[in-house]
Tab-separated table of C-alpha atoms in Angstrom:
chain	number	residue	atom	x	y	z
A	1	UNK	CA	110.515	138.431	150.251
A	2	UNK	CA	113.305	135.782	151.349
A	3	UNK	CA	113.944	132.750	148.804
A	4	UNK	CA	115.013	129.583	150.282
A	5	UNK	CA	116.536	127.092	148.381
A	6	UNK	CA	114.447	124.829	146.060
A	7	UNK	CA	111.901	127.818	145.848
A	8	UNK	CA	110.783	128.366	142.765
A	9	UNK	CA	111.267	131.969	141.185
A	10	UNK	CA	108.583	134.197	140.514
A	11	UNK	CA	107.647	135.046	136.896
A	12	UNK	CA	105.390	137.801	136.152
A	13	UNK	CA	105.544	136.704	132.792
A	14	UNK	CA	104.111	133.555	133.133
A	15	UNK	CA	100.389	134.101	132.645
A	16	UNK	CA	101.430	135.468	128.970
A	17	UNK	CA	102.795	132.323	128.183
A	18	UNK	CA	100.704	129.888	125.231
A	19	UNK	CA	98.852	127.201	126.688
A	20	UNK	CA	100.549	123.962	127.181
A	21	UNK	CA	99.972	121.508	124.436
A	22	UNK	CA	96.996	118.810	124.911
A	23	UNK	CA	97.907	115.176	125.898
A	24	UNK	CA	98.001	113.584	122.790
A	25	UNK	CA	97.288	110.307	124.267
A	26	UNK	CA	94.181	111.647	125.874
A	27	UNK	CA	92.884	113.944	123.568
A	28	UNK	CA	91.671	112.989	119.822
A	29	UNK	CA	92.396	114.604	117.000
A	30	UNK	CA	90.029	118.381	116.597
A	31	UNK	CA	87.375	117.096	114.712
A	32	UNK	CA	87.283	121.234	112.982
A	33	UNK	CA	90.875	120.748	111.813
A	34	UNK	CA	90.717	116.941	109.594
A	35	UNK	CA	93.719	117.316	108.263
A	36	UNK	CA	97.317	117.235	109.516
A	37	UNK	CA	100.970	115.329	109.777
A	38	UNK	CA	100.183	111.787	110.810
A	39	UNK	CA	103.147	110.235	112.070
A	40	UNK	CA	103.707	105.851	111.848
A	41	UNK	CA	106.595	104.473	113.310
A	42	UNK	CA	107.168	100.618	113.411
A	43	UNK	CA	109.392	100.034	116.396
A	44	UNK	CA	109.340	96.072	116.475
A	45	UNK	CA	108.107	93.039	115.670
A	46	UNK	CA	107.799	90.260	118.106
A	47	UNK	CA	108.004	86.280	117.626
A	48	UNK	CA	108.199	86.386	113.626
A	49	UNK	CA	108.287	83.397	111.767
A	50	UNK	CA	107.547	82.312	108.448
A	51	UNK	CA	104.749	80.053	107.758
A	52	UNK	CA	105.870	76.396	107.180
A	53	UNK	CA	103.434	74.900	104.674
A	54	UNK	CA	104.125	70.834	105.719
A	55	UNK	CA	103.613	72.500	109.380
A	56	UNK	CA	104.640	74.845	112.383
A	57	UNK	CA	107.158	75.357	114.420
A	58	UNK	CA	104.742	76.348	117.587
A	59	UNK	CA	103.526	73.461	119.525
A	60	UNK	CA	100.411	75.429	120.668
A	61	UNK	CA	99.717	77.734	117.331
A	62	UNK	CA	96.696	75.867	116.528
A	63	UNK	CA	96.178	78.219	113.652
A	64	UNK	CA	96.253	81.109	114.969
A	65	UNK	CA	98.156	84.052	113.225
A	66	UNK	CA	99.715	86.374	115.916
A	67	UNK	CA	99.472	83.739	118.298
A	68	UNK	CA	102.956	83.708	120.445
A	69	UNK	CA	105.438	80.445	119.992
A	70	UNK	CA	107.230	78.326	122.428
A	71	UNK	CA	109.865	80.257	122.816
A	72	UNK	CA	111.449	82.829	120.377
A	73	UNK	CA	114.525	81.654	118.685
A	74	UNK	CA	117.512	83.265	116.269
A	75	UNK	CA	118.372	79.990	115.224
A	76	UNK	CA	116.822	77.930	112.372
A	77	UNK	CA	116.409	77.281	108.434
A	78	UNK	CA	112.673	79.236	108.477
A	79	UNK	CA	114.043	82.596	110.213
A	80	UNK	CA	112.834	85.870	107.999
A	81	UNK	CA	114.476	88.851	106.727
A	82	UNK	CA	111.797	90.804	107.372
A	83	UNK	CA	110.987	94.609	105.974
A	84	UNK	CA	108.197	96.537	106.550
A	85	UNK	CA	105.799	99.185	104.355
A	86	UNK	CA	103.786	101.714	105.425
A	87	UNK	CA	100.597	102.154	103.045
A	88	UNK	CA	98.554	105.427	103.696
A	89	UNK	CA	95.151	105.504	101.646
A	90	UNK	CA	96.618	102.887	99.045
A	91	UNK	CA	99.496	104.873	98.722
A	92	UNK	CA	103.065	103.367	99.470
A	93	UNK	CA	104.601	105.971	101.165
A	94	UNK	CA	107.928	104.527	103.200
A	95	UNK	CA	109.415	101.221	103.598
A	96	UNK	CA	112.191	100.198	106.122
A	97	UNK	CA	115.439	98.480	106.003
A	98	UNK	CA	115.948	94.996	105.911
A	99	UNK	CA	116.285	92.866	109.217
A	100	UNK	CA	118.090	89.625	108.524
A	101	UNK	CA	117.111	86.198	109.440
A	102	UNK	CA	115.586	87.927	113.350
A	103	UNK	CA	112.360	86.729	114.501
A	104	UNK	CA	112.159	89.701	116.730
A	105	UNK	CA	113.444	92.461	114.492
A	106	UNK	CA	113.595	96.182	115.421
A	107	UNK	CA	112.940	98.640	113.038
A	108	UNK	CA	112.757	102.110	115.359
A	109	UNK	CA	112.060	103.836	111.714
A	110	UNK	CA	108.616	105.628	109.905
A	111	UNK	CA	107.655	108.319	108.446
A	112	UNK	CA	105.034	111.281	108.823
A	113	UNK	CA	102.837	112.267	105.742
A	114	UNK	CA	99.908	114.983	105.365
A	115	UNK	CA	96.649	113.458	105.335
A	116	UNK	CA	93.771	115.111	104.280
A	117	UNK	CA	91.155	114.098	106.367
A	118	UNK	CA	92.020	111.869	109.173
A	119	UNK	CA	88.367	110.380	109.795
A	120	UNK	CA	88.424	108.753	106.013
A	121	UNK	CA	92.479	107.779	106.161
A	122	UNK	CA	93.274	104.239	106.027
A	123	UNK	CA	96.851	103.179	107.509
A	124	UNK	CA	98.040	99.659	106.213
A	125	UNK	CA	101.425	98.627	107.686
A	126	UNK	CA	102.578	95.434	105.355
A	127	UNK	CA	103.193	93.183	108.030
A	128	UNK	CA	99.247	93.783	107.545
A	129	UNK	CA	96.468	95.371	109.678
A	130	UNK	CA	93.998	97.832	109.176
A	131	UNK	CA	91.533	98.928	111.837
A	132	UNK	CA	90.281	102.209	113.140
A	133	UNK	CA	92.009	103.902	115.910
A	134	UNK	CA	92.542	107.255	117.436
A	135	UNK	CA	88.345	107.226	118.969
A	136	UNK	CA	90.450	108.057	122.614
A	137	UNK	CA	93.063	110.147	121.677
A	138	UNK	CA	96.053	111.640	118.981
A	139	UNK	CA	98.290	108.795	119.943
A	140	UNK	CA	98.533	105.644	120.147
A	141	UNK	CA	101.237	102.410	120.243
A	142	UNK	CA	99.927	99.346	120.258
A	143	UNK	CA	100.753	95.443	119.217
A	144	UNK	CA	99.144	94.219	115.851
A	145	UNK	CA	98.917	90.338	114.866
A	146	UNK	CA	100.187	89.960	111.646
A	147	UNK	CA	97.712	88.445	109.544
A	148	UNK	CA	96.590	88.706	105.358
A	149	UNK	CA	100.027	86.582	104.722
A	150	UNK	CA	102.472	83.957	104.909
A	151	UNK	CA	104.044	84.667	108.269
A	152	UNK	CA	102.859	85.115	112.415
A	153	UNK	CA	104.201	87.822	114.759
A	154	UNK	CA	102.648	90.846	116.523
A	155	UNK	CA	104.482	94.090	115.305
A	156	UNK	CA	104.626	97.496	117.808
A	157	UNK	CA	103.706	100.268	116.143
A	158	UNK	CA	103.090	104.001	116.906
A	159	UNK	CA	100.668	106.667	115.134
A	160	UNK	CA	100.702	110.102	116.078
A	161	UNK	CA	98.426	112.551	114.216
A	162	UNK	CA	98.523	116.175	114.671
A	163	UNK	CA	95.746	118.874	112.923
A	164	UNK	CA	97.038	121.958	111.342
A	165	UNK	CA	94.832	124.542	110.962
A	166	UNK	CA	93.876	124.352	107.703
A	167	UNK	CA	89.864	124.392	105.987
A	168	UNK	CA	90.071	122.909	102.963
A	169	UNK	CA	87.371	122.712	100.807
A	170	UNK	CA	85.326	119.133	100.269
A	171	UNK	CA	86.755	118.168	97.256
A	172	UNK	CA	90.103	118.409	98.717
A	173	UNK	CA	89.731	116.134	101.560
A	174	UNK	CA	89.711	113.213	99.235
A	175	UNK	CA	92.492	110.180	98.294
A	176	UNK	CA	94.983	111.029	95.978
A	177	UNK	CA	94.382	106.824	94.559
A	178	UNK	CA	91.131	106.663	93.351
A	179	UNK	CA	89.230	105.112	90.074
A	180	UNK	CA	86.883	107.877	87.834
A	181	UNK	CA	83.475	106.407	86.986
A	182	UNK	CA	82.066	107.723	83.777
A	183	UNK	CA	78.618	106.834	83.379
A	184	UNK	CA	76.056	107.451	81.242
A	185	UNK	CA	74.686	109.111	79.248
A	186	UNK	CA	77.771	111.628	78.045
A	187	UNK	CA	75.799	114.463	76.446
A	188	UNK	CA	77.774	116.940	74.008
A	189	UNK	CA	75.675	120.417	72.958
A	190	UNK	CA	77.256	121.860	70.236
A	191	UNK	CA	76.724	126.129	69.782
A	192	UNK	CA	79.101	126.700	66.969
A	193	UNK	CA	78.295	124.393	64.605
A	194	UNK	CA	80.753	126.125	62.149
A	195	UNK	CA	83.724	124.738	64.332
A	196	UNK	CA	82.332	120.791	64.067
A	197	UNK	CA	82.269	119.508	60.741
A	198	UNK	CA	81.857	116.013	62.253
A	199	UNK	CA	78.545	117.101	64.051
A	200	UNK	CA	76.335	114.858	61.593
A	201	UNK	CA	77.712	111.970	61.394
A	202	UNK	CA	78.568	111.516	64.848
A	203	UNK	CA	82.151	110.735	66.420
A	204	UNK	CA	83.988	108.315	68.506
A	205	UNK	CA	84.860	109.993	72.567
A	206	UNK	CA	88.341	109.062	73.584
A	207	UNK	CA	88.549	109.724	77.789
A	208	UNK	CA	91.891	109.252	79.358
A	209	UNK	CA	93.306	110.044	82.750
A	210	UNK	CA	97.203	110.312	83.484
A	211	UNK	CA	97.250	106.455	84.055
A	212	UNK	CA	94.583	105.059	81.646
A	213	UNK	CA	92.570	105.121	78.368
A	214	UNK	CA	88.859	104.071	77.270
A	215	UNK	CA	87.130	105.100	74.206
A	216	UNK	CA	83.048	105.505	73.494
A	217	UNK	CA	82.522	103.723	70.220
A	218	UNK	CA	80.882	106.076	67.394
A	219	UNK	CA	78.080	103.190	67.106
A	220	UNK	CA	76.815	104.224	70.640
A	221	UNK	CA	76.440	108.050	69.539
A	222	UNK	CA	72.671	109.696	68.794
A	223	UNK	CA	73.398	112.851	67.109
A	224	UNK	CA	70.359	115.576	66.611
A	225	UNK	CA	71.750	117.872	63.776
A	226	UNK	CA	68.658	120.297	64.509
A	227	UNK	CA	69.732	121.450	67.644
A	228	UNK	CA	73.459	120.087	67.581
A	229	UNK	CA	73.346	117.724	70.756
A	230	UNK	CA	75.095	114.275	70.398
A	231	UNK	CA	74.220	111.862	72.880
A	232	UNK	CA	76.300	108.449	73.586
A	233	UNK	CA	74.275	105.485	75.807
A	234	UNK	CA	77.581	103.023	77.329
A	235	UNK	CA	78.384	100.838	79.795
A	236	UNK	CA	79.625	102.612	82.561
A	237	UNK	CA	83.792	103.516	82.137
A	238	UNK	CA	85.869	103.073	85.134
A	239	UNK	CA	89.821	105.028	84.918
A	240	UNK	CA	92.367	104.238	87.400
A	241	UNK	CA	94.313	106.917	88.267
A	242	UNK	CA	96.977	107.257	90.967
A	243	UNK	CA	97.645	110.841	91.393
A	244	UNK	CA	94.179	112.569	91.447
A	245	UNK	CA	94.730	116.062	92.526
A	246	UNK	CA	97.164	116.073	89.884
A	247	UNK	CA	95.632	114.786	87.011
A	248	UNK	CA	92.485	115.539	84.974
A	249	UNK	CA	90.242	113.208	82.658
A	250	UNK	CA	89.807	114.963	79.425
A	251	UNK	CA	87.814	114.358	76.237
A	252	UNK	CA	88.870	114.164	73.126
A	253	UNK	CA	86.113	114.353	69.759
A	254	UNK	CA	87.019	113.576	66.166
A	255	UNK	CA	89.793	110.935	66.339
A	256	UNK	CA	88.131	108.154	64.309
A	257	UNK	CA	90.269	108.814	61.252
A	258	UNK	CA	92.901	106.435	60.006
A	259	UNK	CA	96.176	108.766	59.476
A	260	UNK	CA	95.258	111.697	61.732
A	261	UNK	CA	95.067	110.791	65.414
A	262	UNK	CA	94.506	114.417	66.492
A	263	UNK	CA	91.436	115.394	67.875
A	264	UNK	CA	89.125	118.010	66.800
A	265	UNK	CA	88.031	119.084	69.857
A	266	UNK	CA	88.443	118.684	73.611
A	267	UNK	CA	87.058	118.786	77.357
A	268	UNK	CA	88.839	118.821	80.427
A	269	UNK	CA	87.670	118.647	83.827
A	270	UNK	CA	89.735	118.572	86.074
A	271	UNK	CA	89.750	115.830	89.386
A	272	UNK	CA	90.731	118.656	92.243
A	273	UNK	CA	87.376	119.686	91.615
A	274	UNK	CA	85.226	116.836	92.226
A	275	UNK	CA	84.516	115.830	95.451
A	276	UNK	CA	84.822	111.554	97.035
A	277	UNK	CA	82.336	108.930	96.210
A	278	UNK	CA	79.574	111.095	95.217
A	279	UNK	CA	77.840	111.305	91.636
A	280	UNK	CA	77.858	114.916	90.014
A	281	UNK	CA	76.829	116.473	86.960
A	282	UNK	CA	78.896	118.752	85.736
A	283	UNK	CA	78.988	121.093	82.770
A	284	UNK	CA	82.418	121.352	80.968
A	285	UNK	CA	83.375	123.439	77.965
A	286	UNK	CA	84.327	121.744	74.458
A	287	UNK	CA	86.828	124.134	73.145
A	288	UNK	CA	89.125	123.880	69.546
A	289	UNK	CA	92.431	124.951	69.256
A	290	UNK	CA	95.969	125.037	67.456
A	291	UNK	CA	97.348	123.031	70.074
A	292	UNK	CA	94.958	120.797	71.771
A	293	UNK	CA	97.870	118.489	73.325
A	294	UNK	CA	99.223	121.814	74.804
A	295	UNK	CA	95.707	122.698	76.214
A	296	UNK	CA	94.929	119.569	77.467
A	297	UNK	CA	97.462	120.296	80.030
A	298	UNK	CA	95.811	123.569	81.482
A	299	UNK	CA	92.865	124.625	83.318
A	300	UNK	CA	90.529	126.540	80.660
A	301	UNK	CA	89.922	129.745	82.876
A	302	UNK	CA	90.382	133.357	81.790
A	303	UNK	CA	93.767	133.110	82.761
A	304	UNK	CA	93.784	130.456	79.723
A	305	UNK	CA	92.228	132.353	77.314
A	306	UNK	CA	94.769	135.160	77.628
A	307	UNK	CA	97.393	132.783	77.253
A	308	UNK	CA	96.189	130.164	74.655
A	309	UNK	CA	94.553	130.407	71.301
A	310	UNK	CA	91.324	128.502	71.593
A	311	UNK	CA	87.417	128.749	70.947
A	312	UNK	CA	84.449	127.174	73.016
A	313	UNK	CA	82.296	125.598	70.763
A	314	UNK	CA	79.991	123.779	73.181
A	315	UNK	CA	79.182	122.025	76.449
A	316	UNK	CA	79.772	118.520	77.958
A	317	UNK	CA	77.412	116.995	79.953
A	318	UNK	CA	79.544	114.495	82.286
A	319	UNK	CA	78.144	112.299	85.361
A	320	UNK	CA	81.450	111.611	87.200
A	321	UNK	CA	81.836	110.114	90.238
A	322	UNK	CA	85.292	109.289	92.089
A	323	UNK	CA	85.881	105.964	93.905
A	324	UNK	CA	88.314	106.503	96.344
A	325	UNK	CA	90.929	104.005	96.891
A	326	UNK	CA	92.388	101.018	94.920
A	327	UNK	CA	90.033	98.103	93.387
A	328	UNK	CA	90.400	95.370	91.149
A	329	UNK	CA	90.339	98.005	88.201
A	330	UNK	CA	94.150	99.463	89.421
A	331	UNK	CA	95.789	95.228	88.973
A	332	UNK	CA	96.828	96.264	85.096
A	333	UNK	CA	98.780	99.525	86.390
A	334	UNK	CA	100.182	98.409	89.224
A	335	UNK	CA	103.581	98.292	87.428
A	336	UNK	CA	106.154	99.396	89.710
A	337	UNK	CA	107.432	97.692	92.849
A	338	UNK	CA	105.487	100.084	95.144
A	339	UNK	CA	102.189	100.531	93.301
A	340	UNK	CA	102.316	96.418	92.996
A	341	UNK	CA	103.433	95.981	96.375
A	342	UNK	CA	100.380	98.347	97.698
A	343	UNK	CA	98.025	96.466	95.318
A	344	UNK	CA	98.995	93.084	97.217
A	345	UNK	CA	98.242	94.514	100.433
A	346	UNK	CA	94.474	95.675	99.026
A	347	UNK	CA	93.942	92.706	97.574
A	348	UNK	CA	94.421	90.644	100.780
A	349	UNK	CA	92.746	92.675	103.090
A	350	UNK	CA	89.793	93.907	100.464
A	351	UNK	CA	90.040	92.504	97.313
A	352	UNK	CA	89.488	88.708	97.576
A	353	UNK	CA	86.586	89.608	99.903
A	354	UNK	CA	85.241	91.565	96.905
A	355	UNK	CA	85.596	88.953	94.057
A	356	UNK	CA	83.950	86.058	96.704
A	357	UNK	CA	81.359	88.030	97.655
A	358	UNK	CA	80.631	88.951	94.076
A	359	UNK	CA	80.971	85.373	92.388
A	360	UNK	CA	78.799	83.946	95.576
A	361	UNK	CA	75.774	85.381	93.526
A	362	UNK	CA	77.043	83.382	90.213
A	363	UNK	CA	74.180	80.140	91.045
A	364	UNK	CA	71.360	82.661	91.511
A	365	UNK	CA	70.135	82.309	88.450
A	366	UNK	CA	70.131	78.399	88.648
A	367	UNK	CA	72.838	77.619	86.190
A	368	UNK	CA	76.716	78.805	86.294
A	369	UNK	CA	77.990	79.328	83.091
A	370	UNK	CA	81.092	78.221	81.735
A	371	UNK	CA	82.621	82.103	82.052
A	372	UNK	CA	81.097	82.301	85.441
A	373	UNK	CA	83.275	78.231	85.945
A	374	UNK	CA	86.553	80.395	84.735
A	375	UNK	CA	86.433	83.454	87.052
A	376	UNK	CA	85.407	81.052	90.183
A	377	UNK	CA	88.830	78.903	89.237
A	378	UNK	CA	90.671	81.881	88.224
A	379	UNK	CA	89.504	83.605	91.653
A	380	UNK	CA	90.722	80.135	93.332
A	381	UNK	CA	94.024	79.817	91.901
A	382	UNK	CA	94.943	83.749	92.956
A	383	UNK	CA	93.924	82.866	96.466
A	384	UNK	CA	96.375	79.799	96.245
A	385	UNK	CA	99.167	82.230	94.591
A	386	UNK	CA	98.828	84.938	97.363
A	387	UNK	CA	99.192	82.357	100.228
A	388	UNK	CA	102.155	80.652	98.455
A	389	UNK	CA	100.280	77.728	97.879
A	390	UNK	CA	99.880	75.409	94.882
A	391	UNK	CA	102.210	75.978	92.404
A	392	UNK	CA	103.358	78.986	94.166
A	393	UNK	CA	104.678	76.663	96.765
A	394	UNK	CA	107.447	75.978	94.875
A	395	UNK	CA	110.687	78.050	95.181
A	396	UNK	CA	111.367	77.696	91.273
A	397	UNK	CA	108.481	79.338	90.323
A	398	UNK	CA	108.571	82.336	92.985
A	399	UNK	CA	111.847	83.081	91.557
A	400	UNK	CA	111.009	82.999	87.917
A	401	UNK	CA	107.982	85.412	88.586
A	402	UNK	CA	110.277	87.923	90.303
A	403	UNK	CA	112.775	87.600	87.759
A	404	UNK	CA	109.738	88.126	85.186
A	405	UNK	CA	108.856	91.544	87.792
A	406	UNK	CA	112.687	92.674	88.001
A	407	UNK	CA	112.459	92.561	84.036
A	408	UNK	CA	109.419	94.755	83.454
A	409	UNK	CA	110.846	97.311	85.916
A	410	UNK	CA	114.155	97.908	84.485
A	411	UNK	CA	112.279	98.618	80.992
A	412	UNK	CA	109.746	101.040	82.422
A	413	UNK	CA	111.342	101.943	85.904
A	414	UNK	CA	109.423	104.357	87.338
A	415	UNK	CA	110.172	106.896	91.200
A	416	UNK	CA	110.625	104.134	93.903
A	417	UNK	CA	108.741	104.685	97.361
A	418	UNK	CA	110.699	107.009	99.926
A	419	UNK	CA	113.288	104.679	102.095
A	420	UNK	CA	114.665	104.936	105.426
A	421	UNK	CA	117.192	107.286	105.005
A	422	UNK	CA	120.733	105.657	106.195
């Protein structure tokens, strides 16, 4: 067979070959295979600017954020240095360089992170938005008004996500932020009666996560000697914790004395196990030990028990549920600069909706209250701080609280968020 030129050559090979890949612009994400590498790149932002509290610098902006100016300009007193943070499920996960004083910066820089499920994940870039996307395809690049703040633009970003196959099981499709509701009632059955001398008169329950602390009071405890169950009737307990799939909430029984601290005995469940924002019951082992603050630290399995000296003396009856995401209950850990900066972007986009919609019911019963008066003002004012208004409107005061911030983080720095590498 003659070849003339610009023919293509035959290859018997070719029907061997994979299939191409799928147009990730046209085809969505496999809904069998949730999880995968999502991809975010900022590339730039358009027509920045600063808000000017005594006015604008449009003409036509007429209040509208996003809304494009006159004409863009590089010169002026207002221009931003602008930086941007990528939040994935309330996690802070990469931040860019600095742009100086631009009002069309480029960026060109993001990151890709493994998401667990990609029909739950929640993608915050700081220039804010949050929306859902990918219904039409694994792709997409877009403009987004900036909104949720104290400056205008429209920032072009791209998200790519692509599935790896990869079942995991429902517990492990979750958020790795979350808060642990405890709720009651917290029911303790106690077999070996010889191993809990403070059976009768009833104990105190200490529950901590990795990031926080409560305690059941000893007053809230019904204790049945007869058949050795203790039962405690509280308020519901809410833990913030941060890494989830890392961490545990254990219990610890028997600390109410005044010189010894330790426990006499503990449960630990463990968070991997538990699956998103549903309530379940589940049955965990109260064990004694030598080393309880060694033990605390494993998963009791029979791998355990070969490895560590310990008894079970009993059962734990816990009804756990795990709220996935930040909330209000997160503000008193958000310590370092990236867990405070992704608590400022939940609390403008959710947060402040949350408290409003929550003190809106404070008149229903015909009379507001004077603590009911305090968290309406107290709600107020933090709107007023977050928009840089009020006394936040004045430079002196912005610098002494990040002065105050810079403080508290060089006496309990902590990992910063992953950069764009130089």
């Amino acid at each position: 067979m003659e070849m003339r030129p610009g023919d293509k050559a035959p290859n018997p090979a070719a029907h061997d070959l994979p299939p191409p890949p799928p147009d990730v612009q046209r085809t969505p994400p496999d809904p069998k295979w949730p999880s995968g590498i999502l991809s975010v790149i900022v590339h730039q932002i358009n027509n920045l600017e600063r808000q000017n509290l005594k006015g604008t610098t449009g003409e036509n902006r007429e209040g509208q954020a996003g809304q494009d100016t006159d004409e863009p300009s590089e010169e002026g007193s207002n221009l931003p240095s602008a930086y941007c943070e990528i939040v994935v499920n309330d996690d802070l996960v990469y931040k860019t360089r600095v742009k100086q004083y631009s009002s069309m910066p480029f960026f060109e820089a993001g990151t890709e992170v493994f998401v667990r499920n990609w029909n739950t994940a929640v993608v915050r870039v700081v220039v804010r938005d949050s929306r859902r996307i990918l219904r039409e395809g694994s792709e997409v690049t877009r403009l987004y008004s900036i909104q949720e703040g104290v400056g205008f633009g429209r920032a072009n970003i791209s998200l790519l996500f692509r599935s790896v196959k990869l079942e995991l099981p429902r517990p492990a499709l979750g958020w790795d932020t979350a808060t642990v509701e405890i709720s009651k009632p917290l029911s303790l059955n106690i077999q070996d009666k010889s191993k809990a001398g403070w059976l009768t008169k009833g104990t105190n329950v200490v529950v901590s996560t990795t990031d926080s602390t409560d305690q059941i009071s000893k007053a809230e405890v019904a204790v049945d000697s007869a058949t050795g169950k203790l039962t405690w009737e509280f308020d519901q307990l809410r833990l913030p914790v941060y890494t989830r799939y890392a961490s545990s909430v254990y219990f610890e029984f028997g600390t109410g004395r005044l010189f010894d601290r330790k426990p006499d005995a503990i449960a630990v469940l463990w968070l991997k196990d538990v699956p998103d924002d549903e309530e379940t019951t589940i049955d965990v082992p109260v064990v004694v030990g030598k080393d309880l603050k060694q033990l605390r630290q494993n998963v009791l399995d029979d791998f355990a028990k070969k490895t560590h000296d310990y008894q079970v003396i009993g059962t734990l009856k816990v009804q756990i549920r795990v709220d996935a995401g930040l909330d209000m209950d997160h503000e008193k850990n958000a310590k370092s600069q990236a867990r405070r900066h992704a608590f400022e972007a939940y609390d403008h986009i959710e947060g402040e909706a949350q408290v409003a919609e929550k003190l809106s019911h404070a008149g229903d019963d015909g009379v507001i209250d004077k603590q009911e008066r305090k968290a309406i003002k107290a709600a107020h004012d933090r709107q007023l701080e977050n928009r840089q208004r009020g006394v936040a409107g004045y430079k002196p005061y912005r610098t002494m609280k990040w002065i105050k911030q810079g403080i508290k983080g060089r006496i309990s720095p902590e990992k910063p968020a992953k950069r764009e590498r130089e």
